[in-house]
PDB file of C-alpha atoms in Angstrom:
ATOM      1  CA  GLU A 133      52.944  39.362 116.172  1.00  0.00           C
ATOM      2  CA  PRO A 134      56.066  37.383 115.424  1.00  0.00           C
ATOM      3  CA  GLU A 135      55.628  35.038 111.782  1.00  0.00           C
ATOM      4  CA  VAL A 136      57.065  32.350 110.823  1.00  0.00           C
ATOM      5  CA  THR A 137      57.868  33.437 106.330  1.00  0.00           C
ATOM      6  CA  GLN A 138      57.356  30.525 104.252  1.00  0.00           C
ATOM      7  CA  THR A 139      57.856  30.931 100.772  1.00  0.00           C
ATOM      8  CA  PRO A 140      56.627  30.131  98.120  1.00  0.00           C
ATOM      9  CA  SER A 141      52.880  28.882  98.987  1.00  0.00           C
ATOM     10  CA  HIS A 142      52.981  27.050  96.168  1.00  0.00           C
ATOM     11  CA  GLN A 143      55.535  25.542  93.831  1.00  0.00           C
ATOM     12  CA  VAL A 144      55.524  23.364  91.612  1.00  0.00           C
ATOM     13  CA  THR A 145      57.182  20.819  90.247  1.00  0.00           C
ATOM     14  CA  GLN A 146      58.497  18.272  88.014  1.00  0.00           C
ATOM     15  CA  MET A 147      59.491  14.917  89.377  1.00  0.00           C
ATOM     16  CA  GLY A 148      62.923  14.637  89.290  1.00  0.00           C
ATOM     17  CA  GLN A 149      63.760  17.598  90.337  1.00  0.00           C
ATOM     18  CA  GLU A 150      65.006  19.571  93.347  1.00  0.00           C
ATOM     19  CA  VAL A 151      63.609  21.713  95.043  1.00  0.00           C
ATOM     20  CA  ILE A 152      64.068  24.133  98.274  1.00  0.00           C
ATOM     21  CA  LEU A 153      61.894  25.836  99.846  1.00  0.00           C
ATOM     22  CA  ARG A 154      62.925  29.065 102.413  1.00  0.00           C
ATOM     23  CA  CYS A 155      61.550  29.718 105.471  1.00  0.00           C
ATOM     24  CA  VAL A 156      62.346  32.717 108.068  1.00  0.00           C
ATOM     25  CA  PRO A 157      61.904  32.128 111.032  1.00  0.00           C
ATOM     26  CA  ILE A 158      61.252  34.370 114.527  1.00  0.00           C
ATOM     27  CA  SER A 159      63.915  36.028 115.015  1.00  0.00           C
ATOM     28  CA  ASN A 160      64.792  35.037 118.995  1.00  0.00           C
ATOM     29  CA  HIS A 161      63.973  31.531 118.386  1.00  0.00           C
ATOM     30  CA  LEU A 162      66.498  28.808 118.460  1.00  0.00           C
ATOM     31  CA  TYR A 163      64.870  25.928 117.064  1.00  0.00           C
ATOM     32  CA  PHE A 164      63.142  25.566 114.031  1.00  0.00           C
ATOM     33  CA  TYR A 165      61.721  22.773 112.274  1.00  0.00           C
ATOM     34  CA  TRP A 166      59.965  21.432 109.374  1.00  0.00           C
ATOM     35  CA  TYR A 167      56.320  19.679 109.090  1.00  0.00           C
ATOM     36  CA  ARG A 168      54.270  18.454 106.221  1.00  0.00           C
ATOM     37  CA  GLN A 169      51.041  17.056 105.502  1.00  0.00           C
ATOM     38  CA  ILE A 170      49.675  15.592 103.514  1.00  0.00           C
ATOM     39  CA  LEU A 171      46.224  16.150 101.977  1.00  0.00           C
ATOM     40  CA  GLY A 172      43.894  14.476 104.204  1.00  0.00           C
ATOM     41  CA  GLN A 173      46.745  13.327 106.908  1.00  0.00           C
ATOM     42  CA  LYS A 174      48.127  13.798 110.347  1.00  0.00           C
ATOM     43  CA  VAL A 175      50.767  16.983 110.345  1.00  0.00           C
ATOM     44  CA  GLU A 176      53.897  15.163 110.678  1.00  0.00           C
ATOM     45  CA  PHE A 177      57.692  15.650 111.767  1.00  0.00           C
ATOM     46  CA  LEU A 178      60.415  15.869 109.171  1.00  0.00           C
ATOM     47  CA  VAL A 179      63.044  17.734 110.960  1.00  0.00           C
ATOM     48  CA  SER A 180      63.885  19.740 114.297  1.00  0.00           C
ATOM     49  CA  PHE A 181      67.742  21.805 113.883  1.00  0.00           C
ATOM     50  CA  TYR A 182      69.392  23.444 116.685  1.00  0.00           C
ATOM     51  CA  ASN A 183      72.457  25.130 117.958  1.00  0.00           C
ATOM     52  CA  ASN A 184      73.235  24.584 112.796  1.00  0.00           C
ATOM     53  CA  GLU A 185      72.655  21.141 113.446  1.00  0.00           C
ATOM     54  CA  ILE A 186      69.536  18.569 112.621  1.00  0.00           C
ATOM     55  CA  SER A 187      69.165  17.692 116.251  1.00  0.00           C
ATOM     56  CA  GLU A 188      66.069  15.500 115.505  1.00  0.00           C
ATOM     57  CA  LYS A 189      64.770  13.548 112.726  1.00  0.00           C
ATOM     58  CA  SER A 190      62.090  11.498 111.471  1.00  0.00           C
ATOM     59  CA  GLU A 191      62.185   8.052 109.093  1.00  0.00           C
ATOM     60  CA  ILE A 192      60.865  10.392 106.208  1.00  0.00           C
ATOM     61  CA  PHE A 193      63.432  12.940 106.194  1.00  0.00           C
ATOM     62  CA  ASP A 194      66.161  10.707 103.948  1.00  0.00           C
ATOM     63  CA  ASP A 195      68.699  10.878 102.014  1.00  0.00           C
ATOM     64  CA  GLN A 196      66.817  13.298  99.515  1.00  0.00           C
ATOM     65  CA  PHE A 197      66.320  15.491 102.358  1.00  0.00           C
ATOM     66  CA  SER A 198      68.274  18.330 103.677  1.00  0.00           C
ATOM     67  CA  VAL A 199      68.177  21.470 106.072  1.00  0.00           C
ATOM     68  CA  GLU A 200      70.618  25.030 106.133  1.00  0.00           C
ATOM     69  CA  ARG A 201      70.121  27.856 107.818  1.00  0.00           C
ATOM     70  CA  PRO A 202      72.467  29.535 105.221  1.00  0.00           C
ATOM     71  CA  ASP A 203      72.866  33.142 107.025  1.00  0.00           C
ATOM     72  CA  GLY A 204      71.126  33.288 110.525  1.00  0.00           C
ATOM     73  CA  SER A 205      68.428  34.476 109.881  1.00  0.00           C
ATOM     74  CA  ASN A 206      66.898  31.795 106.219  1.00  0.00           C
ATOM     75  CA  PHE A 207      65.999  27.937 106.740  1.00  0.00           C
ATOM     76  CA  THR A 208      66.174  25.502 104.420  1.00  0.00           C
ATOM     77  CA  LEU A 209      64.896  22.219 102.839  1.00  0.00           C
ATOM     78  CA  LYS A 210      65.835  21.060  99.911  1.00  0.00           C
ATOM     79  CA  ILE A 211      63.966  17.748  98.364  1.00  0.00           C
ATOM     80  CA  ARG A 212      67.485  17.054  95.545  1.00  0.00           C
ATOM     81  CA  SER A 213      65.190  14.684  93.467  1.00  0.00           C
ATOM     82  CA  THR A 214      61.164  15.244  94.396  1.00  0.00           C
ATOM     83  CA  LYS A 215      58.899  12.125  93.885  1.00  0.00           C
ATOM     84  CA  LEU A 216      54.765  12.137  93.253  1.00  0.00           C
ATOM     85  CA  GLU A 217      54.655  10.921  96.751  1.00  0.00           C
ATOM     86  CA  ASP A 218      56.496  14.439  98.099  1.00  0.00           C
ATOM     87  CA  SER A 219      53.695  16.186  97.507  1.00  0.00           C
ATOM     88  CA  ALA A 220      52.500  17.579  99.544  1.00  0.00           C
ATOM     89  CA  MET A 221      51.736  21.383 102.896  1.00  0.00           C
ATOM     90  CA  TYR A 222      55.342  22.035 103.684  1.00  0.00           C
ATOM     91  CA  PHE A 223      55.407  23.883 107.160  1.00  0.00           C
ATOM     92  CA  CYS A 224      58.067  25.281 108.527  1.00  0.00           C
ATOM     93  CA  ALA A 225      58.096  26.359 112.661  1.00  0.00           C
ATOM     94  CA  SER A 226      60.092  27.694 115.556  1.00  0.00           C
ATOM     95  CA  THR A 227      59.410  28.116 119.215  1.00  0.00           C
ATOM     96  CA  SER A 228      61.788  29.840 121.621  1.00  0.00           C
ATOM     97  CA  GLY A 229      62.082  26.503 123.363  1.00  0.00           C
ATOM     98  CA  GLY A 230      62.931  28.391 126.313  1.00  0.00           C
ATOM     99  CA  GLN A 231      61.990  27.472 130.676  1.00  0.00           C
ATOM    100  CA  GLY A 232      57.853  27.835 130.555  1.00  0.00           C
ATOM    101  CA  ASN A 233      58.071  28.994 126.761  1.00  0.00           C
ATOM    102  CA  TYR A 234      56.759  25.610 124.720  1.00  0.00           C
ATOM    103  CA  GLY A 235      54.621  27.622 121.913  1.00  0.00           C
ATOM    104  CA  TYR A 236      55.695  26.741 118.501  1.00  0.00           C
ATOM    105  CA  THR A 237      55.078  29.088 115.810  1.00  0.00           C
ATOM    106  CA  PHE A 238      53.438  28.146 112.561  1.00  0.00           C
ATOM    107  CA  GLY A 239      54.207  29.655 108.860  1.00  0.00           C
ATOM    108  CA  SER A 240      52.218  29.179 105.990  1.00  0.00           C
ATOM    109  CA  GLY A 241      53.444  27.110 104.529  1.00  0.00           C
ATOM    110  CA  THR A 242      54.777  26.477 100.645  1.00  0.00           C
ATOM    111  CA  ARG A 243      52.097  23.750  98.341  1.00  0.00           C
ATOM    112  CA  LEU A 244      54.701  20.957  96.814  1.00  0.00           C
ATOM    113  CA  THR A 245      53.314  19.562  93.969  1.00  0.00           C
ATOM    114  CA  VAL A 246      55.086  17.453  92.790  1.00  0.00           C
ATOM    115  CA  VAL A 247      53.781  16.289  88.336  1.00  0.00           C
TER     116      VAL A 247
ATOM    117  CA  GLN B  93      50.246   1.678 118.196  1.00  0.00           C
ATOM    118  CA  LYS B  94      48.389   5.407 116.927  1.00  0.00           C
ATOM    119  CA  GLU B  95      50.434   7.765 119.230  1.00  0.00           C
ATOM    120  CA  VAL B  96      47.963  10.531 119.325  1.00  0.00           C
ATOM    121  CA  GLU B  97      43.751   9.405 118.456  1.00  0.00           C
ATOM    122  CA  GLN B  98      41.303  12.339 117.865  1.00  0.00           C
ATOM    123  CA  ASP B  99      37.594  12.228 116.606  1.00  0.00           C
ATOM    124  CA  PRO B 100      38.052  13.902 112.513  1.00  0.00           C
ATOM    125  CA  GLY B 101      35.012  15.064 112.253  1.00  0.00           C
ATOM    126  CA  PRO B 102      32.948  16.848 111.074  1.00  0.00           C
ATOM    127  CA  LEU B 103      31.241  18.441 114.159  1.00  0.00           C
ATOM    128  CA  SER B 104      28.388  20.963 113.447  1.00  0.00           C
ATOM    129  CA  VAL B 105      27.052  22.969 115.407  1.00  0.00           C
ATOM    130  CA  PRO B 106      25.241  26.074 116.394  1.00  0.00           C
ATOM    131  CA  GLU B 107      26.546  29.645 117.280  1.00  0.00           C
ATOM    132  CA  GLY B 108      26.258  29.823 121.272  1.00  0.00           C
ATOM    133  CA  ALA B 109      26.662  25.934 121.600  1.00  0.00           C
ATOM    134  CA  ILE B 110      29.469  24.737 124.038  1.00  0.00           C
ATOM    135  CA  VAL B 111      31.458  23.198 121.653  1.00  0.00           C
ATOM    136  CA  SER B 112      33.885  19.473 123.001  1.00  0.00           C
ATOM    137  CA  LEU B 113      36.693  18.791 121.271  1.00  0.00           C
ATOM    138  CA  ASN B 114      39.052  15.548 123.116  1.00  0.00           C
ATOM    139  CA  CYS B 115      42.307  13.262 122.096  1.00  0.00           C
ATOM    140  CA  THR B 116      43.636  10.714 123.067  1.00  0.00           C
ATOM    141  CA  TYR B 117      46.784   8.966 123.685  1.00  0.00           C
ATOM    142  CA  SER B 118      49.407   6.446 124.291  1.00  0.00           C
ATOM    143  CA  ASN B 119      53.221   7.721 125.698  1.00  0.00           C
ATOM    144  CA  SER B 120      52.827   9.088 129.340  1.00  0.00           C
ATOM    145  CA  ALA B 121      55.885  10.081 128.701  1.00  0.00           C
ATOM    146  CA  PHE B 122      54.173  13.640 127.142  1.00  0.00           C
ATOM    147  CA  GLN B 123      53.651  16.377 129.062  1.00  0.00           C
ATOM    148  CA  TYR B 124      53.571  19.793 126.834  1.00  0.00           C
ATOM    149  CA  PHE B 125      49.971  19.848 125.345  1.00  0.00           C
ATOM    150  CA  MET B 126      48.793  22.851 122.594  1.00  0.00           C
ATOM    151  CA  TRP B 127      46.002  22.732 120.663  1.00  0.00           C
ATOM    152  CA  TYR B 128      46.069  24.181 117.405  1.00  0.00           C
ATOM    153  CA  ARG B 129      43.191  26.224 114.921  1.00  0.00           C
ATOM    154  CA  GLN B 130      44.514  25.461 110.936  1.00  0.00           C
ATOM    155  CA  TYR B 131      42.163  27.275 108.275  1.00  0.00           C
ATOM    156  CA  SER B 132      42.164  25.432 105.265  1.00  0.00           C
ATOM    157  CA  ARG B 133      45.851  25.058 102.941  1.00  0.00           C
ATOM    158  CA  LYS B 134      47.238  27.226 106.053  1.00  0.00           C
ATOM    159  CA  GLY B 135      49.483  26.836 108.894  1.00  0.00           C
ATOM    160  CA  PRO B 136      48.438  26.071 112.379  1.00  0.00           C
ATOM    161  CA  GLU B 137      47.841  28.318 114.920  1.00  0.00           C
ATOM    162  CA  LEU B 138      48.820  27.583 117.852  1.00  0.00           C
ATOM    163  CA  LEU B 139      45.328  28.748 120.568  1.00  0.00           C
ATOM    164  CA  MET B 140      46.480  26.669 123.895  1.00  0.00           C
ATOM    165  CA  TYR B 141      49.114  25.067 125.903  1.00  0.00           C
ATOM    166  CA  THR B 142      49.519  23.209 128.994  1.00  0.00           C
ATOM    167  CA  TYR B 143      51.685  21.698 130.740  1.00  0.00           C
ATOM    168  CA  SER B 144      51.553  18.477 132.982  1.00  0.00           C
ATOM    169  CA  SER B 145      47.580  17.675 134.016  1.00  0.00           C
ATOM    170  CA  GLY B 146      44.855  20.837 134.357  1.00  0.00           C
ATOM    171  CA  ASN B 147      42.824  23.918 132.494  1.00  0.00           C
ATOM    172  CA  LYS B 148      44.668  26.634 131.271  1.00  0.00           C
ATOM    173  CA  GLU B 149      41.544  28.648 130.440  1.00  0.00           C
ATOM    174  CA  ASP B 150      42.179  31.897 127.829  1.00  0.00           C
ATOM    175  CA  GLY B 151      38.907  34.036 127.338  1.00  0.00           C
ATOM    176  CA  ARG B 152      35.955  30.924 125.326  1.00  0.00           C
ATOM    177  CA  PHE B 153      38.614  28.376 124.406  1.00  0.00           C
ATOM    178  CA  THR B 154      39.796  26.474 128.622  1.00  0.00           C
ATOM    179  CA  ALA B 155      42.339  23.260 127.497  1.00  0.00           C
ATOM    180  CA  GLN B 156      42.125  20.100 130.562  1.00  0.00           C
ATOM    181  CA  VAL B 157      44.965  17.602 130.614  1.00  0.00           C
ATOM    182  CA  ASP B 158      43.978  14.596 132.247  1.00  0.00           C
ATOM    183  CA  LYS B 159      47.159  13.155 132.124  1.00  0.00           C
ATOM    184  CA  SER B 160      46.138  10.068 134.428  1.00  0.00           C
ATOM    185  CA  SER B 161      42.988   8.675 131.744  1.00  0.00           C
ATOM    186  CA  LYS B 162      45.427  10.598 129.225  1.00  0.00           C
ATOM    187  CA  TYR B 163      43.094  12.489 128.201  1.00  0.00           C
ATOM    188  CA  ILE B 164      43.237  16.221 126.623  1.00  0.00           C
ATOM    189  CA  SER B 165      40.392  18.880 126.176  1.00  0.00           C
ATOM    190  CA  LEU B 166      40.031  22.028 124.656  1.00  0.00           C
ATOM    191  CA  PHE B 167      36.187  23.449 125.641  1.00  0.00           C
ATOM    192  CA  ILE B 168      34.507  26.412 123.873  1.00  0.00           C
ATOM    193  CA  ARG B 169      32.273  28.372 124.875  1.00  0.00           C
ATOM    194  CA  ASP B 170      30.015  30.709 123.084  1.00  0.00           C
ATOM    195  CA  SER B 171      30.979  29.485 119.500  1.00  0.00           C
ATOM    196  CA  GLN B 172      31.133  32.319 116.583  1.00  0.00           C
ATOM    197  CA  PRO B 173      31.166  31.400 112.567  1.00  0.00           C
ATOM    198  CA  SER B 174      34.075  32.812 112.834  1.00  0.00           C
ATOM    199  CA  ASP B 175      35.503  29.316 115.051  1.00  0.00           C
ATOM    200  CA  SER B 176      34.276  26.906 112.077  1.00  0.00           C
ATOM    201  CA  ALA B 177      38.331  25.338 111.346  1.00  0.00           C
ATOM    202  CA  THR B 178      40.049  21.794 111.349  1.00  0.00           C
ATOM    203  CA  TYR B 179      41.311  21.967 115.253  1.00  0.00           C
ATOM    204  CA  LEU B 180      44.933  20.125 116.243  1.00  0.00           C
ATOM    205  CA  CYS B 181      45.276  18.054 119.260  1.00  0.00           C
ATOM    206  CA  ALA B 182      49.870  18.463 119.327  1.00  0.00           C
ATOM    207  CA  MET B 183      51.801  16.765 122.143  1.00  0.00           C
ATOM    208  CA  SER B 184      55.314  16.437 122.922  1.00  0.00           C
ATOM    209  CA  ALA B 185      57.972  14.990 126.128  1.00  0.00           C
ATOM    210  CA  GLN B 186      59.539  18.277 126.751  1.00  0.00           C
ATOM    211  CA  THR B 187      60.069  22.064 124.624  1.00  0.00           C
ATOM    212  CA  GLY B 188      63.062  22.284 122.240  1.00  0.00           C
ATOM    213  CA  ALA B 189      64.229  19.681 120.000  1.00  0.00           C
ATOM    214  CA  ASN B 190      61.772  16.982 120.798  1.00  0.00           C
ATOM    215  CA  ASN B 191      59.406  17.177 118.253  1.00  0.00           C
ATOM    216  CA  LEU B 192      55.884  17.134 118.121  1.00  0.00           C
ATOM    217  CA  PHE B 193      52.399  14.548 117.611  1.00  0.00           C
ATOM    218  CA  PHE B 194      49.714  15.842 116.107  1.00  0.00           C
ATOM    219  CA  GLY B 195      46.234  13.881 116.307  1.00  0.00           C
ATOM    220  CA  THR B 196      44.459  13.683 113.009  1.00  0.00           C
ATOM    221  CA  GLY B 197      42.553  17.355 113.541  1.00  0.00           C
ATOM    222  CA  THR B 198      38.432  17.943 114.079  1.00  0.00           C
ATOM    223  CA  ARG B 199      36.901  19.659 111.637  1.00  0.00           C
ATOM    224  CA  LEU B 200      34.985  22.232 112.992  1.00  0.00           C
ATOM    225  CA  THR B 201      31.677  24.004 111.796  1.00  0.00           C
ATOM    226  CA  VAL B 202      29.862  26.256 113.455  1.00  0.00           C
ATOM    227  CA  ILE B 203      26.679  27.715 112.216  1.00  0.00           C
ATOM    228  CA  PRO B 204      24.466  31.011 112.590  1.00  0.00           C
TER     229      PRO B 204
END
């Protein structure tokens, strides 16, 4: 069964450093997402991406965050200057978004720890 | 105002029991409803999705949506220890670009 692949599975970084989280969505999917889950809290939407541009973003997704699809297969989330409160599980998801198909597939996540 | 509310549990049941998990929501624009299962430190795994009101059955799982009450349910029949996980409800107004709104998740333990 097709999977969404995320790397790395765990990243530890110092406060103020830049991190890039990587995702390979399912190949025929058209819509891509980043979500995050702070330990013990809800899964929260960060950003959606379609047709090579951001289609929607949440209040969490401020100027420190950016997304990119550099080569037609990878989908990245960059945090420019990490803060302690950025520590969370970050999940990439994708969906084809077609008629009658609204199953989002999530990756296993990257656990980001900011120290 | 919370968009989606879900009892976090924890919920413990004996093996073979019928499990009922529920969510309520406030946004009448929601049309797509999903249930995800999440194991510890893993990504959510899609179990069921339904559009608008009605029932959908898949093996031991049944999803119900009552839009008039803004209430959705997931039933698990003949529960197994392998069903022990956190169950998340999620919903959106439209497929594609719109984001999902998640409940907090209900932690379920099925005791052998």
